[in-house]
Coordinates of C-alpha atoms and ligand atoms in Angstrom, one line a residue:
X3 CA 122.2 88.6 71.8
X4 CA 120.3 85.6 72.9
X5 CA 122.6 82.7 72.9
X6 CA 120.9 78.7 73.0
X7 CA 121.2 77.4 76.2
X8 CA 122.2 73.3 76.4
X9 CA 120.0 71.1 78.0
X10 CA 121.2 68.2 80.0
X11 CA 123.1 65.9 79.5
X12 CA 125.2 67.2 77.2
X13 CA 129.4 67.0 78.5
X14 CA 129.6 70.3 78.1
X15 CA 127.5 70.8 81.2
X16 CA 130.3 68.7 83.4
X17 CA 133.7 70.3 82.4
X18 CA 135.5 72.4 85.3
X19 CA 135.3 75.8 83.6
X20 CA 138.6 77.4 83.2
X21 CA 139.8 80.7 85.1
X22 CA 139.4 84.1 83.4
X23 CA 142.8 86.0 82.8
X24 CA 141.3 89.3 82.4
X25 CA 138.5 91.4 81.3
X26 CA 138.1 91.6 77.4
X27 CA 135.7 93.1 75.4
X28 CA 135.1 89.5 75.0
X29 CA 134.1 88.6 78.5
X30 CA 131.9 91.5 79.0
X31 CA 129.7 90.8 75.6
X32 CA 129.5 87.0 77.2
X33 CA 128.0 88.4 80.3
X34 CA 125.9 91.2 78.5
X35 CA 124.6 88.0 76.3
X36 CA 124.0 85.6 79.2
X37 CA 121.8 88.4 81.0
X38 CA 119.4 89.1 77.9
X39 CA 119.4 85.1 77.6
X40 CA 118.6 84.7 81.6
X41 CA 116.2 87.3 81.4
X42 CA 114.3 85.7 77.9
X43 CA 114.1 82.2 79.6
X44 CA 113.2 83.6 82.4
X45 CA 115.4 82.2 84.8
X46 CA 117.5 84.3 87.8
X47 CA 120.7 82.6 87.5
X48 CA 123.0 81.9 84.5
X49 CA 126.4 79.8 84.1
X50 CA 128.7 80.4 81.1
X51 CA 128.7 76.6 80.8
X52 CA 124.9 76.7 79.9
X53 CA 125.8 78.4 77.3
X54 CA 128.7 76.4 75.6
X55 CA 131.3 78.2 77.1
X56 CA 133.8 77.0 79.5
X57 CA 134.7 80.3 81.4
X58 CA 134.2 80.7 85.0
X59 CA 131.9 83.8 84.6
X60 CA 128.0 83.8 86.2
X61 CA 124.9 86.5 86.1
X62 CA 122.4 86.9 88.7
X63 CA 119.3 88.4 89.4
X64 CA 117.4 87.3 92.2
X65 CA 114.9 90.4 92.4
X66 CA 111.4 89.4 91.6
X67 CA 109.2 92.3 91.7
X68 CA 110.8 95.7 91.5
X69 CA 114.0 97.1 89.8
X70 CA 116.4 94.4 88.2
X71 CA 119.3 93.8 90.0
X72 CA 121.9 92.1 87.5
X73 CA 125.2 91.1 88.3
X74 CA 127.9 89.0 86.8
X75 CA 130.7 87.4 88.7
X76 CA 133.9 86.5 86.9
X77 CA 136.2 83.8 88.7
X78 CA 133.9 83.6 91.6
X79 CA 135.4 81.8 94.8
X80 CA 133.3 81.0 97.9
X81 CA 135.0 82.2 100.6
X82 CA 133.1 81.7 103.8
X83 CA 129.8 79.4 104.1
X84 CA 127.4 79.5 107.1
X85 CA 127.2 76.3 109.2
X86 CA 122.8 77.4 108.7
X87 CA 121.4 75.3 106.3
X88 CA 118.5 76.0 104.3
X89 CA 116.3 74.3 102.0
X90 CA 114.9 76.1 98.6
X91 CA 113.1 74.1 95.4
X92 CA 116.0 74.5 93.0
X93 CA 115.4 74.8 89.0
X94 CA 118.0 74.9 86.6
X95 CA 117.6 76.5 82.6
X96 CA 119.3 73.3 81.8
X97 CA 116.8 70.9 83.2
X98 CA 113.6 73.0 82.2
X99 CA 110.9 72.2 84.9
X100 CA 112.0 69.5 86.9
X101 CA 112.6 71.2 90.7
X102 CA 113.9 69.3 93.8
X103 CA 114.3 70.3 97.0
X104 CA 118.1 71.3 97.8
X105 CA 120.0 72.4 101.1
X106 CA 123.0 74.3 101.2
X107 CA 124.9 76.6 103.4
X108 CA 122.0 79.7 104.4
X109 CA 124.8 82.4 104.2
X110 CA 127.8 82.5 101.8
X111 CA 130.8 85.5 101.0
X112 CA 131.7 85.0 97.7
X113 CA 134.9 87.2 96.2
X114 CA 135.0 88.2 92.3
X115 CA 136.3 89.9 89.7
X116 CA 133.5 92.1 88.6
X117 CA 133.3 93.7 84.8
X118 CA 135.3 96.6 85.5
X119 CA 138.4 94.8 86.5
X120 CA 137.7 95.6 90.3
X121 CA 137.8 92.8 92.6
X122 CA 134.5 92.3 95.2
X123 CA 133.0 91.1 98.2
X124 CA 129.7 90.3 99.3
X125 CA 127.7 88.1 101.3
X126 CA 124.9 86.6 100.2
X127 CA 121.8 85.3 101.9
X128 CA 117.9 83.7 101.2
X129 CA 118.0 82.8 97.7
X130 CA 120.7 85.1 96.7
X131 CA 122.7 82.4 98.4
X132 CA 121.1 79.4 96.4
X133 CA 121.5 81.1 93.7
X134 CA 125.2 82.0 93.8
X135 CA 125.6 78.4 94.9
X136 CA 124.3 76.9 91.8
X137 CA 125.9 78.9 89.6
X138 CA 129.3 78.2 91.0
X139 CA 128.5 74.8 90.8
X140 CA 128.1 74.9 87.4
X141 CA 131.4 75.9 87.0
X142 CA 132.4 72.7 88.3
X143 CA 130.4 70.8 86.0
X144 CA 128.0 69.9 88.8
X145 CA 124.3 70.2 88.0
X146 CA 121.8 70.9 91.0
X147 CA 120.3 67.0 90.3
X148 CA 123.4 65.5 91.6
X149 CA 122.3 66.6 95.0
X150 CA 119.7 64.2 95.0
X151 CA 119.1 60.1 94.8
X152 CA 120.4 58.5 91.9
X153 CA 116.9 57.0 91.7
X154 CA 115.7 60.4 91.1
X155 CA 118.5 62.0 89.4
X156 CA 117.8 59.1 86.6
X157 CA 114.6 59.7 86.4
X158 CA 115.1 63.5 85.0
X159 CA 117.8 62.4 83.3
X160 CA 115.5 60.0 81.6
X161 CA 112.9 63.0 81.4
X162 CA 115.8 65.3 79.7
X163 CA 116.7 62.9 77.1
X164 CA 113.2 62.4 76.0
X165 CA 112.6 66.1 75.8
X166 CA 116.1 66.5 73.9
X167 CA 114.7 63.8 71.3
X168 CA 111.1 65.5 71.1
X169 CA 112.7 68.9 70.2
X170 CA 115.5 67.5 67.3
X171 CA 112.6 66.0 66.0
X172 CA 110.7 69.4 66.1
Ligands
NI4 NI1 121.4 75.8 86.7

């Protein structure tokens, strides 16, 4: 099921996401749900958050031509970051088409619980990385904008509220 993802700012988008006890029927329909909804946007990352829910569970798929790749991450924990930086234009589905320029750690091993109650590891890299990043930021409550200038960051705020105001009135 396609759930409605929030635009910014809405305070749902800045609440520390709580920890996920264990995997429920519940938890795996949330992930199945935010897939089909990161998929229909299109977009290659996805935070419960964006979604109205505050549960520390993420999807990815950074594979753009080929065979899908999905994964979901629940209670995702960076555990090592490269000193490498690199720079990618970062979107987010909750600030549709406004893209800045972001560096983070090139190289991160992130640890999680996947669906079937079996705990990972991998290490991500290129915009696997940036992606993981983001997510896990929004699990924080921290939005890919608050990277940048407050100058800037206002200015999409700004943009977001307008867009929020043109589609109630829709
Ligand atoms: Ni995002």
């Amino acid at each position: 099921m396609i759930r409605p993802i929030l635009i910014h700012p809405d305070p749902r988008l800045k609440k520390v996401c709580d920890p996920v006890a264990e995997i429920t029927p519940e938890i795996r329909t949330l992930a199945a749900d935010m897939l089909e909804t990161m998929y229909d946007a299109p977009g290659i990352g996805l935070a419960a958050p964006q979604v109205g829910v505050t549960k520390r569970v993420i999807v990815m798929d950074c594979i753009k031509e080929g065979d899908p790749e999905p994964i979901a991450l629940v209670n995702p924990q960076i555990v090592w970051s490269s000193e490498d930086l690199s720079t990618y234009e970062e979107g987010c589905l909750s600030i549709p088409e406004q893209y800045a320029e972001v560096k983070r750690p090139a190289e991160v091993k992130v640890r999680w619980l996947a669906l079937d109650g079996t705990e990972q590891e991998r290490q991500f890299s290129g915009l696997w990385a940036t992606c993981v990043q983001h997510e896990i930021d929004h699990l924080d409550g921290k939005l890919f904008i608050d990277y940048l200038g407050p100058l800037k960051r206002q200015m999409i705020t700004r943009k977001m509220e307008k867009l929020k105001r043109e589609r109630a009135r829709a």
